[in-house]
Tab-separated table of C-alpha atoms in Angstrom:
chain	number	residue	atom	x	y	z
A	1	UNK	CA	45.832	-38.342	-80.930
A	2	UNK	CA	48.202	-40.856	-78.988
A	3	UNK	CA	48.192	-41.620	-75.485
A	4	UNK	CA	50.598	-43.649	-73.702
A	5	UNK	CA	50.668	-45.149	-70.140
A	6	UNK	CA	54.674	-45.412	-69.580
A	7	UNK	CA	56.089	-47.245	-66.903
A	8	UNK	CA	59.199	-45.348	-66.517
A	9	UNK	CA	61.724	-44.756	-64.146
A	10	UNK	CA	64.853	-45.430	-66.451
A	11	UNK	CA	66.951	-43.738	-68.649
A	12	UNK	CA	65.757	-45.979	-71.833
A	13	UNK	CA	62.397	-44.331	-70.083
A	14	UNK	CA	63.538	-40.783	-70.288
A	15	UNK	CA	65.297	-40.961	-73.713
A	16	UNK	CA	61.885	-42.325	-75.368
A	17	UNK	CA	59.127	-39.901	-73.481
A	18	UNK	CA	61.715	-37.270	-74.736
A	19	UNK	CA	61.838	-38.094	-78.378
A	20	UNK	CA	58.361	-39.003	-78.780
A	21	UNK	CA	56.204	-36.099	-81.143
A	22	UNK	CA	54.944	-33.251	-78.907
A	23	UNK	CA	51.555	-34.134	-79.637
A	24	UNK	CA	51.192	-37.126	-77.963
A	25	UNK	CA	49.620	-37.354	-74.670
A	26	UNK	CA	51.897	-39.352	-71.748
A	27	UNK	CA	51.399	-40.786	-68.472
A	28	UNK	CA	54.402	-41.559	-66.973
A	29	UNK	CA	54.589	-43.513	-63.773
A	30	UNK	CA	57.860	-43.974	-61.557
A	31	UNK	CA	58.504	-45.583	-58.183
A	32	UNK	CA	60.148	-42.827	-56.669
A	33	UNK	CA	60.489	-39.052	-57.045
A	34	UNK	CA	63.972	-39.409	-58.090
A	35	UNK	CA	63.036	-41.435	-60.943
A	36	UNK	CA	60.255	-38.618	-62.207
A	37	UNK	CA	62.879	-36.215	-61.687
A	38	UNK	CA	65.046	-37.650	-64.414
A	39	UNK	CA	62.263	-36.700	-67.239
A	40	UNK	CA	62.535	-33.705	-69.041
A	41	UNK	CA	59.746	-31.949	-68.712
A	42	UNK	CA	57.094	-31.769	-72.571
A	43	UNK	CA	54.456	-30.766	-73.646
A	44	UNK	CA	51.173	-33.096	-73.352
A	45	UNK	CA	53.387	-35.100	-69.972
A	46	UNK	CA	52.135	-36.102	-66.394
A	47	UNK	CA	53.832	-37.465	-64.368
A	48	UNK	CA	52.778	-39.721	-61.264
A	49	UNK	CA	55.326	-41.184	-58.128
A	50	UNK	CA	54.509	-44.008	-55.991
A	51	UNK	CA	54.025	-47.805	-55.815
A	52	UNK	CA	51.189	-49.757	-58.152
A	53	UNK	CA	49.643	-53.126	-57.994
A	54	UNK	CA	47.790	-54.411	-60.643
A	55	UNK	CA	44.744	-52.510	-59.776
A	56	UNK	CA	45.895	-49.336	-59.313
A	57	UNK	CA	47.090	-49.788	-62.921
A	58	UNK	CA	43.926	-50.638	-64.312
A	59	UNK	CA	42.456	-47.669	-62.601
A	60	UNK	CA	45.363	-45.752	-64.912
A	61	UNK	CA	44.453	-47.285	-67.400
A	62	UNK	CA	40.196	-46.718	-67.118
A	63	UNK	CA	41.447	-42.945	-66.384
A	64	UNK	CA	43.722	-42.434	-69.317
A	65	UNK	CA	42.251	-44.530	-71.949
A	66	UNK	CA	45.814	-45.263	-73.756
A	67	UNK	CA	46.335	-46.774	-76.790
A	68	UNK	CA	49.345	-48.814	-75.712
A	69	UNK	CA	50.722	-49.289	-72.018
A	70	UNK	CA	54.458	-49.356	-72.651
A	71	UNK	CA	56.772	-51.071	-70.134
A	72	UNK	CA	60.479	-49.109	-69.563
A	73	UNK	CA	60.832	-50.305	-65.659
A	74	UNK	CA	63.636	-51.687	-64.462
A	75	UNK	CA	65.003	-55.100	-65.984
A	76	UNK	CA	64.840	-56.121	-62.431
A	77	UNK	CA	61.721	-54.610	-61.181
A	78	UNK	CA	59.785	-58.113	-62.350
A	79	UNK	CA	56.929	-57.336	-59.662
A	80	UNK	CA	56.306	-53.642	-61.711
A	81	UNK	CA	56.041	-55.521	-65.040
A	82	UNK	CA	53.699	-58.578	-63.856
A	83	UNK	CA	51.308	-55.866	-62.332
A	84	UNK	CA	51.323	-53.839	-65.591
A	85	UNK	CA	51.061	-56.807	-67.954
A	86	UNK	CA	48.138	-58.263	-65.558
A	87	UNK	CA	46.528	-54.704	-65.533
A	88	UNK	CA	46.689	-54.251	-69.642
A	89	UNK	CA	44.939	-57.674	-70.159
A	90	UNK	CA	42.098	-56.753	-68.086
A	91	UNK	CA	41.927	-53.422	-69.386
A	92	UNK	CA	42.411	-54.763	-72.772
A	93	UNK	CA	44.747	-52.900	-73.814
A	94	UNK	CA	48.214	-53.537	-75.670
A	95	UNK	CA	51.077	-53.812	-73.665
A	96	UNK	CA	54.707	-53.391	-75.135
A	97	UNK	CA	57.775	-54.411	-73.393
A	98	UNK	CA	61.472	-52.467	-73.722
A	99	UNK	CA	63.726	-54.832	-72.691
A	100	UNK	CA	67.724	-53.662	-72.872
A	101	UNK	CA	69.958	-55.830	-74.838
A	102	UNK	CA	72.535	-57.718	-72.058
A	103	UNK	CA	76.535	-57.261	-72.614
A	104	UNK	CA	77.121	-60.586	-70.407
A	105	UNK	CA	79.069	-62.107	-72.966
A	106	UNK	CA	81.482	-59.522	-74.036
A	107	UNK	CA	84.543	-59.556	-73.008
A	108	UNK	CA	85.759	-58.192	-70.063
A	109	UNK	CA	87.513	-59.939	-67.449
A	110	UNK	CA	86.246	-62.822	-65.233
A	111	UNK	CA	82.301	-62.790	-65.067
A	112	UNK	CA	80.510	-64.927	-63.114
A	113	UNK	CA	77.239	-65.586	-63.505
A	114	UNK	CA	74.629	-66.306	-61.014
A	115	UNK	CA	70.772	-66.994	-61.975
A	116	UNK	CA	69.612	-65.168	-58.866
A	117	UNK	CA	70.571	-62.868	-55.729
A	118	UNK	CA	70.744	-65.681	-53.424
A	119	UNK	CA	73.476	-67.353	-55.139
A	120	UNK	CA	75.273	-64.451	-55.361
A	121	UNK	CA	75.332	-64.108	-52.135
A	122	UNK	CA	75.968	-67.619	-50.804
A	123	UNK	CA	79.302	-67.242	-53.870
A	124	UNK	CA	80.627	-64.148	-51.550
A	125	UNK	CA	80.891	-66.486	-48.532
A	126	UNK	CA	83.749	-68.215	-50.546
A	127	UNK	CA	85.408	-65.252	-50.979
A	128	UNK	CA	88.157	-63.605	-49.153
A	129	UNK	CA	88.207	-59.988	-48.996
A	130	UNK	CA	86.048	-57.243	-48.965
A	131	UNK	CA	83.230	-56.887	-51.551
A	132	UNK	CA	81.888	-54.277	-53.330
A	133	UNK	CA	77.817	-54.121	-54.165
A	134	UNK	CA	76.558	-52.600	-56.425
A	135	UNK	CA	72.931	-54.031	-56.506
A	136	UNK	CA	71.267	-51.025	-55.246
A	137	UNK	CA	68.624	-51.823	-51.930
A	138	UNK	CA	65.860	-53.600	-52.807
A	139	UNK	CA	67.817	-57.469	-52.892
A	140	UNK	CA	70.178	-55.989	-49.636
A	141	UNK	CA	68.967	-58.596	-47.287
A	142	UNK	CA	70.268	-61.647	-49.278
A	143	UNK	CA	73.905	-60.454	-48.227
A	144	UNK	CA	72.756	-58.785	-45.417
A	145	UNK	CA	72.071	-61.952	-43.821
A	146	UNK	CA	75.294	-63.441	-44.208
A	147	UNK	CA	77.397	-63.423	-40.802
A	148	UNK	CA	80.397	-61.175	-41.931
A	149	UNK	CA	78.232	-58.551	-43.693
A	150	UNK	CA	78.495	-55.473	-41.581
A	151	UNK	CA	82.826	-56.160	-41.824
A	152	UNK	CA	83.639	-56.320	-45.063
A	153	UNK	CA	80.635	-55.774	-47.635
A	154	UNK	CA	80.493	-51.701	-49.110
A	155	UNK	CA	77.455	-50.655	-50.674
A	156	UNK	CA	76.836	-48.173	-53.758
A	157	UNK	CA	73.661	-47.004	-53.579
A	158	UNK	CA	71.041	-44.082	-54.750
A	159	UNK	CA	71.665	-41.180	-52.756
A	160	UNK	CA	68.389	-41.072	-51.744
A	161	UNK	CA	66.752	-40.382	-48.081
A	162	UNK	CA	64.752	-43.137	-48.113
A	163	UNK	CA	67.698	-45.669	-49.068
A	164	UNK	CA	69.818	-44.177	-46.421
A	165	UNK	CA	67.374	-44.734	-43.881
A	166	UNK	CA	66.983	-48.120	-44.919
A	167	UNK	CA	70.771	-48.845	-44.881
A	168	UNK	CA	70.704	-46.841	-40.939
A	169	UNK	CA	68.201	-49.386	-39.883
A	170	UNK	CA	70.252	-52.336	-40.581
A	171	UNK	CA	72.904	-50.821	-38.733
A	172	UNK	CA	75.566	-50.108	-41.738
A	173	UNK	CA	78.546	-48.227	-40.907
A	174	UNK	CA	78.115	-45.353	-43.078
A	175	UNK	CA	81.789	-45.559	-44.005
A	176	UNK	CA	80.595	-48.807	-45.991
A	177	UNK	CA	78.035	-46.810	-48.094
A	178	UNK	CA	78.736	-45.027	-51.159
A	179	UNK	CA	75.435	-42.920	-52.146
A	180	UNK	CA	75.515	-41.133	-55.396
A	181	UNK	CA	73.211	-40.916	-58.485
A	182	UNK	CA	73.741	-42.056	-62.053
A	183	UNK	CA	75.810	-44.200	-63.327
A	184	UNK	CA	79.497	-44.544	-62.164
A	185	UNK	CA	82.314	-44.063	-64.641
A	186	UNK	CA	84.548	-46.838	-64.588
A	187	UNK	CA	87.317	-44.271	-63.527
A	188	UNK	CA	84.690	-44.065	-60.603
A	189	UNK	CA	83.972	-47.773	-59.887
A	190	UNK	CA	87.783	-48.727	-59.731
A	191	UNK	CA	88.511	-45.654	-57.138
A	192	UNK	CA	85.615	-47.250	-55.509
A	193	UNK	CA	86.954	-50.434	-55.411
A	194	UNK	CA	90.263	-49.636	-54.243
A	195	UNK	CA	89.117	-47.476	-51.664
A	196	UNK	CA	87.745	-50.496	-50.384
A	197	UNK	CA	90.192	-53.039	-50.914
A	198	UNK	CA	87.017	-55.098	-52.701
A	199	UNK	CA	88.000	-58.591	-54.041
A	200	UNK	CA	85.498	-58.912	-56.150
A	201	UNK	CA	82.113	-56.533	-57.096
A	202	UNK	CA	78.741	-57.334	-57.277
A	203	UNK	CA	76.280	-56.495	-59.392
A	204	UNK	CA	72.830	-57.102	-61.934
A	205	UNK	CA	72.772	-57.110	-65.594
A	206	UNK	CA	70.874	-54.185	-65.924
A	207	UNK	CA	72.374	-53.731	-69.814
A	208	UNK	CA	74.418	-50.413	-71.071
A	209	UNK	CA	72.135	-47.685	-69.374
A	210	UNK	CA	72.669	-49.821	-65.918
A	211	UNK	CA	76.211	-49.040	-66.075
A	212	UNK	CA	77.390	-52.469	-66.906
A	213	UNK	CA	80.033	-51.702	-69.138
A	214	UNK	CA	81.700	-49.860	-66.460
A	215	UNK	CA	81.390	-52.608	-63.945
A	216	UNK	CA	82.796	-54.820	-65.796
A	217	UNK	CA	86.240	-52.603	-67.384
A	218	UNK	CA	86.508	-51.736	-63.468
A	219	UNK	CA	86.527	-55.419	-62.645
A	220	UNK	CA	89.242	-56.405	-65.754
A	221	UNK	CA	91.136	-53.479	-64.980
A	222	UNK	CA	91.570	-54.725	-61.411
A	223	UNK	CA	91.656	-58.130	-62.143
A	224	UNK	CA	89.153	-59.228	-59.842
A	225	UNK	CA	85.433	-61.205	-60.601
A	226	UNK	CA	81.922	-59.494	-61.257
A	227	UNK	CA	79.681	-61.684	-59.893
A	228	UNK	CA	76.805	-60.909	-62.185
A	229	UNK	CA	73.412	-61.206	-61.504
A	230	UNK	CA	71.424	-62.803	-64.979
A	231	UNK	CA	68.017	-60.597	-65.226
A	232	UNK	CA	65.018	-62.236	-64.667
A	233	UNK	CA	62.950	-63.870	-68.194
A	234	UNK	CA	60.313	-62.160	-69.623
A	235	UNK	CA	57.253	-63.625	-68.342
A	236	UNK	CA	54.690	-64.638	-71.235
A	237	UNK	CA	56.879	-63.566	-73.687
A	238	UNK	CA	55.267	-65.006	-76.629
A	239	UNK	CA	51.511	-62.826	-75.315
A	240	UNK	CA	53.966	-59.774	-75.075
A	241	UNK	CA	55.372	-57.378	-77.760
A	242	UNK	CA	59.191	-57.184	-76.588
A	243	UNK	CA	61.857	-54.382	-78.248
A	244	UNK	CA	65.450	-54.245	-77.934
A	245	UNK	CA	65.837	-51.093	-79.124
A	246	UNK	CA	63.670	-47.844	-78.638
A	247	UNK	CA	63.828	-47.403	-82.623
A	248	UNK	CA	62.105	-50.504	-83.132
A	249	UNK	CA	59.606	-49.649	-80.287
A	250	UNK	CA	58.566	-46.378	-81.934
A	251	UNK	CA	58.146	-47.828	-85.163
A	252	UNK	CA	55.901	-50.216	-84.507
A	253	UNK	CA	53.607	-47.940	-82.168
A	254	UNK	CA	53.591	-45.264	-84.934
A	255	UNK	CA	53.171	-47.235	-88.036
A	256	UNK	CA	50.501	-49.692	-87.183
């Protein structure tokens, strides 16, 4: 029998606990409730919420004795996937990456790119206008440092208590938050925009199931910039098995 440890929290997460064969025993793990709450619910599935560091993975991993520890977090979530790929080497146990394919380069209207949140950030101050983020909260305080945040940045964000309470902490008008879950149409993301007069939006390359494609039609379609955030590189990529697609993922943890 198979067991996997998945580090989930995704949709690419969801769509491969769903499809894999009911006999197979799963561990999912997600950082928030929200994020377990997207997973169907299957035969042979646990699921567990909450924050891990390297050793509570390897305490997963003496508990659940998988055969592979496979890695669907967040392109972004770079901590998650260092702890996880620390834990399986010291467990000794194979560790397989999923990492979405980007849509940088397609077409799309004017994209520019930035390697990290910081210049991102430090690009908005040469902009005039408001801007629209679209980042989520965990990277908020490299804009929310800059001088005119509070007046002219709006936020899209989880609609999520914990989020909000963050955002109410830092003082955020709550007419500059837009909280919502999923991913936003691009009908949605333009409305967005123009409800806030944004001259430019923000956001990561977080790939087709981050809502990407969206972003960027919105952005042509308004003829204004994404300023993209480029995800972070695989760390040890050559000690790592790394997918693209979920097809390729399955096959090669079902026909070794």
């Amino acid at each position: 029998m198979t067991r996997l440890l998945v580090v989930a929290g995704t949709a690419d997460a969801a769509e491969f606990i769903a499809a894999q064969p009911p006999e197979v025993e799963i561990l999912a793990t997600t950082f928030s409730q929200l994020g377990a709450e997207c997973i169907a619910p299957r035969p042979g599935l646990r699921l567990q919420s909450g924050a891990l560091d390297a050793a509570a993975f390897q305490q997963l991993l003496a508990e659940v004795k998988p055969d592979w520890l496979v890695d669907l977090s967040h392109p972004f979530a770079v901590e998650v996937s260092q702890n996880a790929r620390n834990a399986a080497a010291a467990c000794d146990v194979p560790y397989l990456r999923y990492e979405r394919q980007t849509l940088a380069d397609e077409p799309g209207g004017a994209i520019w790119h930035f390697p990290d949140f910081a210049a991102a950030a430090a690009a908005c101050q040469r902009i005039e206008g408001n801007i629209l983020l679209t980042i989520g909260s965990k990277n908020l305080s490299y804009f929310a440092s800059l001088p005119d945040f509070h007046q002219r940045f709006y936020l899209r964000v989880l609609a999520e208590s914990r989020i909000l309470q963050e955002l109410e902490a830092l003082q955020i008008d709550p007419g500059h938050v837009f909280a919502m879950k999923g991913v936003a149409s691009a009908e949605l993301n333009v409305a967005l925009a123009r409800q806030c007069r944004a001259a430019a939006i923000v956001s990561k390359d977080s790939g087709a199931a981050g809502g990407l494609p969206e972003k960027m039609q919105a952005a042509a379609e308004l003829h204004i910039p994404l300023l993209l955030i480029d995800r972070p590189a695989v760390q040890n990529q050559s000690a790592t098995g790394v997918f693209n697609s979920l097809a390729e993922l399955n096959r090669y943890i079902y026909q070794q």
